[in-house]
């Protein structure tokens, strides 16, 4: 692996950093923007999930579009859209303006999540492809980490009471700071070459050979060139392919594998945890400030175990990492469900008297009354205070009332994040970039990315409603059981792709 190849992979996957940053930022933003706009559960879900909705469109068309005009050109547009989204989100004057600005960002990260691993796989050789494609996931989790640090900083500055930040501007600064990495991404993209495999598919053989020699040196480039040329001759490749071809017998198996992984990655709850991290930590009763701090710890855990995955993915293989991670995800989610199921909620008279900026008389009717689950407690608080006042003070109220083992919940969430970070997170994109022939890769990853994004949107949209109506325990139990089922499905169907060229994998997997 040359330094140039490593640099290019890192630059291209900066779109992943911006996706992670956006996802991490919104978990803190909604603590302030939600109450300011007095959002209900559906509106909160839409403000959070709207980028994933628009990402579905981008994922569906970006693969095929990049097959026509090139990966690089689309990624430059992606960087520009990120910058526009950050700027307009920060200046949002209404709930509608906020979600429209975020949907522009969704178009960007939908395309980036598809094209970055595709491009990186096409500039890599078999020996280092896993590590290089995993840089995409590393950048995503670094984005999360940067976002949670940023949220923590802005929340701390605002909470100090002696700063330029107000309740109405703190969340705007949280969103606006994304403009800086977006502009850097836009500038750096002009320094990366076009994909050599895409150049071959477009008949630009001399350009492709030149790029491969620059990336791998003369000797290794010859092997890659021979491999690509043989694949194209065997396929008699044509750029135009249809979605219907993905379900024909020759491709059906690997398409099913990709769809299964794409759905499981979201339905096990990752974006419920990331996008609502601050809110989830508030549910444990640790308070608002500690919830922001825990978010930093969560994102740091993600970074550490993503780096672990990068070291192991080309040594242990894709299958062992994914199966071990799925088992850990199931155990962790069920542990969270157990912890929340044993929680009780009671506001004592002495605690009500110590609350600030809350109508104590309205809460008097619930003094010393024990609630056996979070749903009943939240509904009682909302009926007494109103939804907007409750939303602004949720962390304080739950902190005062909750009796639970918060450490158990924290262990479960961090265990989930760690297991996801070395399995479903990076391994999914590596497998998708490897399993499909050159001719179908852009389309197949685009379709699976569309389904993955739809699943992500659905989880984010429904999760606030789940917490309000099903409660914490049942919500996490559902995620845990999906992971249990997913483990056994993957155990049966998951192939191993470690250490094989794209063309070799094509021979082994097509028609299986």
XYZ file of C-alpha atoms in Angstrom:
512
model
C 0.000 0.000 0.000
C 1.589 3.275 -1.131
C 1.297 6.579 0.712
C -0.472 8.021 -2.313
C -3.130 5.312 -2.278
C -3.647 5.791 1.460
C -3.980 9.558 1.034
C -6.504 9.183 -1.800
C -8.590 6.690 0.183
C -8.638 9.036 3.162
C -9.639 12.064 1.074
C -12.414 10.235 -0.783
C -13.871 8.899 2.445
C -14.049 12.370 4.022
C -17.664 12.225 2.882
C -18.027 9.556 5.554
C -16.530 11.943 8.119
C -19.184 14.518 7.238
C -21.941 11.912 7.480
C -20.710 10.923 10.941
C -20.395 14.564 11.955
C -23.948 15.331 10.842
C -25.351 12.273 12.612
C -23.495 13.020 15.840
C -24.330 16.724 15.821
C -28.092 16.242 15.528
C -28.258 14.224 18.757
C -27.191 17.343 20.657
C -28.976 19.845 18.424
C -32.401 18.357 19.096
C -31.994 18.940 22.836
C -32.295 22.643 22.006
C -34.002 22.902 18.588
C -36.763 20.426 19.496
C -38.114 22.482 22.415
C -37.550 25.776 20.538
C -39.804 24.678 17.664
C -42.075 22.693 20.064
C -41.759 19.531 17.976
C -43.886 16.438 18.567
C -42.565 12.878 18.207
C -43.272 12.710 14.465
C -41.659 16.101 13.786
C -38.638 15.228 15.923
C -38.279 11.965 14.015
C -38.532 13.766 10.678
C -36.021 16.492 11.614
C -33.555 13.742 12.511
C -34.402 11.247 9.768
C -35.080 13.525 6.786
C -31.450 13.322 5.529
C -31.741 9.533 5.415
C -34.941 9.877 3.397
C -33.282 12.039 0.737
C -30.217 9.790 0.924
C -32.368 6.943 -0.377
C -32.848 8.828 -3.629
C -29.149 9.626 -3.898
C -28.160 6.026 -3.194
C -30.510 4.713 -5.833
C -29.206 6.932 -8.638
C -25.629 7.806 -7.656
C -24.169 4.397 -8.533
C -25.561 4.401 -12.054
C -24.853 8.105 -12.505
C -21.233 7.559 -11.486
C -20.997 4.717 -14.018
C -21.765 7.312 -16.689
C -19.907 10.457 -15.588
C -17.361 9.057 -13.130
C -16.982 8.621 -9.364
C -14.814 11.724 -8.942
C -17.217 14.221 -10.503
C -20.121 13.083 -8.355
C -18.005 13.224 -5.190
C -17.054 16.853 -5.925
C -20.764 17.696 -6.147
C -21.282 15.791 -2.887
C -18.767 18.005 -1.091
C -20.492 21.159 -2.364
C -23.907 19.934 -1.152
C -22.482 19.243 2.308
C -21.334 22.867 2.549
C -24.719 24.214 1.425
C -26.517 22.004 3.940
C -24.350 23.142 6.857
C -24.834 26.819 6.049
C -28.612 26.694 5.608
C -29.116 24.418 8.656
C -27.343 26.936 10.873
C -29.578 29.762 9.617
C -32.832 27.769 9.782
C -35.686 30.092 10.800
C -38.297 27.360 11.041
C -38.737 23.637 11.433
C -39.423 23.372 7.671
C -36.242 25.221 6.722
C -34.250 23.020 9.096
C -35.356 19.719 7.620
C -35.071 20.940 4.001
C -31.473 22.050 4.641
C -30.750 18.674 6.240
C -32.274 16.857 3.267
C -29.730 18.590 1.026
C -27.051 17.082 3.253
C -28.817 13.727 2.928
C -28.373 13.824 -0.841
C -24.659 14.343 -0.211
C -24.060 11.560 2.275
C -26.309 9.127 0.398
C -24.085 9.456 -2.656
C -20.871 9.526 -0.616
C -21.663 6.324 1.313
C -22.160 4.505 -1.991
C -19.371 5.971 -4.104
C -16.514 6.205 -1.604
C -16.218 2.436 -0.932
C -16.807 1.732 -4.623
C -14.030 4.104 -5.664
C -11.612 2.887 -2.985
C -12.174 -0.764 -3.929
C -11.418 0.151 -7.541
C -8.041 1.730 -6.722
C -7.002 -1.025 -4.272
C -5.410 -4.418 -4.721
C -6.677 -7.584 -3.014
C -4.068 -7.501 -0.245
C -5.049 -4.106 1.154
C -8.618 -3.594 -0.040
C -10.195 -4.391 3.324
C -8.053 -1.861 5.181
C -8.526 0.865 2.588
C -12.303 0.481 2.287
C -12.493 0.441 6.083
C -11.058 3.967 6.075
C -14.574 5.008 5.049
C -15.947 3.633 8.317
C -13.017 5.101 10.260
C -13.841 8.526 8.870
C -17.502 8.059 9.773
C -16.671 7.308 13.396
C -14.085 10.100 13.527
C -16.902 12.361 12.351
C -19.091 11.096 15.191
C -16.290 11.688 17.666
C -15.650 15.219 16.395
C -19.385 15.968 16.529
C -19.834 14.748 20.091
C -16.757 16.707 21.175
C -18.158 19.776 19.440
C -21.566 19.298 21.067
C -19.949 18.824 24.458
C -17.926 22.008 24.016
C -20.852 24.173 22.883
C -23.123 22.762 25.605
C -20.464 23.415 28.258
C -19.874 26.981 27.045
C -23.615 27.656 26.979
C -24.178 26.050 30.405
C -21.490 28.253 31.943
C -23.915 31.159 31.538
C -21.100 33.542 30.688
C -20.740 33.348 26.897
C -22.092 34.688 23.614
C -24.256 31.563 23.238
C -27.954 31.549 24.061
C -30.582 28.819 24.082
C -31.604 29.970 20.617
C -28.096 30.098 19.079
C -26.165 27.234 20.684
C -27.677 24.641 18.323
C -27.020 26.878 15.300
C -23.313 26.914 16.105
C -23.404 23.142 16.513
C -24.765 22.820 12.961
C -22.745 25.612 11.324
C -19.324 24.310 12.312
C -19.788 21.480 9.753
C -19.090 24.021 7.016
C -15.330 23.868 7.727
C -14.724 20.145 6.949
C -17.179 20.364 4.032
C -15.092 23.054 2.313
C -11.871 21.101 2.952
C -13.437 18.006 1.382
C -14.462 20.024 -1.674
C -10.918 21.343 -2.187
C -9.120 18.019 -1.616
C -11.328 16.140 -4.097
C -9.679 17.985 -6.979
C -6.389 16.214 -6.134
C -7.575 12.604 -6.544
C -7.462 10.677 -9.863
C -10.379 9.065 -11.647
C -11.110 5.412 -10.914
C -8.918 3.148 -13.115
C -11.620 0.454 -13.391
C -14.178 3.065 -14.415
C -11.721 4.387 -17.014
C -11.367 0.871 -18.454
C -15.154 0.463 -18.613
C -15.341 3.726 -20.579
C -12.623 2.612 -22.972
C -9.960 5.024 -21.668
C -7.291 2.360 -21.385
C -4.203 4.587 -21.502
C -5.547 6.798 -18.700
C -6.424 3.756 -16.606
C -2.943 2.248 -17.042
C -1.330 5.524 -16.034
C -3.424 5.792 -12.845
C -2.692 2.179 -11.874
C 1.057 2.680 -12.309
C 0.921 5.814 -10.156
C -0.985 3.956 -7.451
C 0.745 0.563 -7.373
C 4.041 0.871 -9.235
C 4.860 -0.799 -12.542
C 5.010 -4.427 -11.367
C 1.812 -4.512 -9.302
C 0.002 -2.364 -11.858
C 0.600 -5.014 -14.536
C -1.204 -7.627 -12.426
C -4.152 -5.292 -11.861
C -4.265 -4.373 -15.562
C -4.257 -8.026 -16.669
C -6.955 -8.874 -14.134
C -9.225 -6.024 -15.236
C -8.745 -6.664 -18.954
C -9.535 -10.366 -18.591
C -12.659 -9.572 -16.594
C -13.887 -7.100 -19.189
C -13.191 -9.512 -22.061
C -15.041 -12.314 -20.306
C -18.029 -10.139 -19.593
C -18.059 -8.369 -22.960
C -19.028 -5.547 -20.668
C -21.623 -2.946 -21.471
C -22.282 -0.007 -19.178
C -26.094 -0.299 -19.400
C -27.531 -2.839 -16.952
C -30.986 -3.106 -15.413
C -32.153 -3.681 -11.847
C -33.921 -6.836 -13.002
C -30.566 -8.471 -13.739
C -29.679 -8.367 -10.040
C -32.335 -10.973 -9.219
C -31.454 -13.362 -12.040
C -30.048 -16.743 -10.922
C -26.414 -15.761 -11.537
C -26.539 -12.767 -9.157
C -29.423 -13.682 -6.862
C -27.355 -15.186 -4.038
C -24.879 -12.332 -3.591
C -27.675 -9.778 -4.029
C -29.599 -11.496 -1.204
C -26.492 -11.490 0.997
C -25.970 -7.776 0.387
C -29.612 -6.933 1.104
C -29.587 -8.961 4.321
C -26.483 -7.198 5.650
C -27.799 -3.800 4.567
C -31.077 -4.297 6.454
C -29.461 -5.784 9.562
C -26.980 -2.916 9.817
C -29.869 -0.528 10.479
C -32.548 -2.694 12.113
C -30.197 -3.632 14.952
C -30.449 0.015 16.068
C -27.197 1.767 15.235
C -28.721 5.041 14.078
C -31.224 5.065 16.922
C -28.199 5.036 19.237
C -26.110 7.560 17.287
C -28.812 10.033 16.289
C -30.521 9.974 19.696
C -27.489 9.325 21.910
C -27.964 12.383 24.123
C -31.660 11.604 24.577
C -30.963 7.931 25.390
C -28.372 8.820 28.017
C -30.873 11.253 29.547
C -33.259 8.299 29.948
C -30.816 6.707 32.384
C -31.164 9.664 34.743
C -27.569 10.885 34.574
C -28.571 14.449 33.639
C -28.102 16.618 30.545
C -24.430 17.551 31.041
C -23.441 13.950 31.771
C -25.433 12.822 28.722
C -23.284 15.049 26.482
C -20.141 13.703 28.189
C -21.288 10.102 27.678
C -21.764 10.861 23.997
C -18.060 11.725 23.744
C -17.170 8.445 25.467
C -19.483 6.545 23.104
C -17.927 8.060 19.986
C -14.383 7.456 21.292
C -15.255 3.770 21.776
C -16.408 3.679 18.163
C -13.107 5.095 16.920
C -11.028 2.599 18.917
C -12.889 -0.488 17.723
C -13.067 0.705 14.123
C -9.271 0.902 14.159
C -9.235 -2.627 15.608
C -11.397 -3.750 12.670
C -8.989 -2.188 10.171
C -6.127 -4.255 11.589
C -8.132 -7.491 11.715
C -10.302 -7.430 8.600
C -7.561 -8.606 6.206
C -6.126 -11.036 8.779
C -9.139 -12.776 10.339
C -11.487 -12.189 7.416
C -14.906 -10.613 6.937
C -17.039 -13.554 8.090
C -15.539 -14.068 11.613
C -15.689 -10.347 12.406
C -19.290 -10.038 11.260
C -20.558 -13.098 13.117
C -18.750 -12.303 16.358
C -19.968 -8.720 16.179
C -23.586 -9.771 15.586
C -23.500 -11.988 18.669
C -22.119 -9.109 20.748
C -24.754 -6.698 19.389
C -27.548 -9.081 20.412
C -26.200 -9.521 23.939
C -25.640 -5.778 24.395
C -29.129 -4.730 23.256
C -30.780 -7.344 25.456
C -28.672 -6.123 28.390
C -30.000 -2.590 27.833
C -33.552 -3.930 27.685
C -33.031 -5.732 30.989
C -31.636 -2.622 32.664
C -34.482 -0.366 31.504
C -37.084 -3.005 32.406
C -35.980 -2.895 36.049
C -36.135 0.909 36.318
C -38.680 2.785 38.460
C -39.557 6.501 38.509
C -40.583 8.551 41.552
C -40.465 12.295 42.169
C -40.215 12.830 45.902
C -41.583 16.014 47.467
C -38.096 17.105 48.476
C -36.840 16.696 44.888
C -39.755 18.670 43.432
C -38.977 21.524 45.837
C -35.403 21.708 44.482
C -36.406 21.940 40.803
C -35.776 25.275 39.101
C -37.747 27.000 36.335
C -40.558 24.429 36.634
C -44.096 24.858 37.979
C -43.789 22.932 41.246
C -47.509 23.136 41.980
C -48.296 21.347 38.723
C -46.078 18.435 39.806
C -47.452 18.251 43.360
C -50.160 15.761 42.334
C -47.432 13.249 41.397
C -45.244 13.734 44.469
C -44.043 10.457 46.001
C -45.921 8.423 43.382
C -43.913 5.519 41.977
C -44.149 4.682 38.269
C -43.104 1.201 37.151
C -42.184 2.223 33.604
C -40.906 5.266 31.751
C -43.946 5.633 29.474
C -46.366 6.272 32.342
C -43.929 8.658 34.023
C -43.335 10.724 30.868
C -47.052 10.939 30.086
C -47.748 12.150 33.603
C -45.069 14.830 33.347
C -46.317 15.992 29.940
C -49.895 16.236 31.202
C -48.759 18.352 34.142
C -46.247 20.642 32.402
C -47.058 20.532 28.684
C -44.888 18.958 26.009
C -42.622 21.969 25.392
C -41.757 22.557 29.059
C -41.252 18.832 29.589
C -38.942 18.602 26.540
C -36.765 21.446 27.854
C -36.476 19.822 31.283
C -36.605 16.107 30.455
C -33.040 15.431 31.588
C -33.566 17.188 34.911
C -36.881 15.438 35.644
C -35.668 11.960 34.753
C -32.469 12.498 36.726
C -34.518 13.425 39.794
C -36.995 10.543 39.454
C -35.132 7.540 38.078
C -34.007 4.537 40.065
C -32.020 2.216 37.799
C -28.623 0.706 37.206
C -27.322 3.372 34.800
C -23.916 1.651 34.640
C -25.564 -1.483 33.221
C -27.182 0.574 30.454
C -23.897 2.328 29.697
C -22.082 -1.021 29.455
C -24.779 -2.342 27.120
C -24.656 0.693 24.826
C -20.857 0.818 24.728
C -20.757 -2.947 24.117
C -23.166 -2.519 21.231
C -21.120 0.341 19.771
C -17.858 -1.615 20.094
C -19.300 -4.733 18.431
C -20.903 -2.722 15.632
C -17.676 -0.786 15.033
C -15.644 -3.915 14.208
C -18.390 -5.785 12.365
C -21.499 -4.399 10.678
C -20.025 -0.912 10.385
C -16.915 -1.474 8.236
C -17.468 -5.064 7.063
C -20.732 -4.326 5.276
C -19.168 -1.738 2.975
C -16.104 -3.903 2.355
C -18.280 -6.858 1.347
C -20.496 -4.734 -0.894
C -17.465 -3.308 -2.660
C -16.093 -6.825 -3.261
C -18.969 -9.167 -4.100
C -20.264 -7.685 -7.353
C -18.756 -7.753 -10.878
C -17.399 -4.504 -12.339
C -20.383 -4.296 -14.651
C -22.976 -4.455 -11.849
C -21.091 -2.965 -8.898
C -22.402 0.593 -9.070
C -26.021 -0.512 -9.564
C -25.951 -3.290 -6.946
C -24.405 -1.127 -4.245
C -26.816 1.666 -5.159
C -29.896 -0.545 -4.740
C -28.659 -2.082 -1.492
C -27.664 1.360 -0.265
C -31.200 2.548 -1.028
C -32.690 -0.249 1.071
C -30.109 0.399 3.817
C -30.983 4.082 3.843
C -34.715 3.338 3.924
C -34.167 1.086 6.924
C -32.087 3.834 8.557
C -34.794 6.431 7.901
C -37.496 4.131 9.273
C -35.582 3.472 12.507
C -34.831 7.167 13.056
C -38.402 8.228 12.248
C -40.055 5.647 14.493
C -37.627 5.685 17.450
C -39.050 8.810 19.228
C -42.524 7.266 18.935
C -41.160 3.955 20.269
C -39.660 5.609 23.331
C -42.891 7.512 24.029
C -45.308 4.616 23.435
C -43.426 1.328 23.844
C -40.835 2.502 26.338
C -37.091 2.041 26.574
C -37.110 -1.634 27.583
C -39.293 -2.945 24.753
C -37.537 -0.747 22.154
C -34.128 -2.210 23.000
C -35.556 -5.743 23.287
C -36.808 -5.496 19.686
C -33.323 -4.478 18.482
C -31.790 -7.345 20.432
C -34.099 -9.994 18.966
C -33.501 -8.739 15.428
C -29.756 -9.178 16.079
C -30.298 -12.741 17.354
C -32.213 -13.685 14.199
C -29.630 -11.895 12.051
C -26.782 -13.892 13.556
C -28.277 -17.223 12.540
C -29.197 -15.992 9.057
C -25.670 -14.702 8.402
C -24.110 -17.842 9.857
C -25.845 -19.754 7.099
C -25.365 -17.514 4.049
C -22.299 -15.304 4.583
C -19.330 -15.936 2.217
C -15.675 -15.090 2.904
C -13.949 -12.660 0.526
C -10.605 -12.087 2.253
C -7.472 -11.921 0.105
C -9.141 -12.454 -3.274
C -9.091 -10.136 -6.260
C -12.371 -8.634 -7.455
C -12.170 -10.731 -10.582
C -11.470 -13.946 -8.625
C -14.477 -13.273 -6.374
C -16.597 -12.752 -9.451
C -15.772 -16.276 -10.669
C -16.495 -17.856 -7.265
C -19.705 -16.063 -6.331
C -21.580 -15.569 -9.607
C -24.157 -18.291 -10.121
C -23.620 -19.768 -6.658
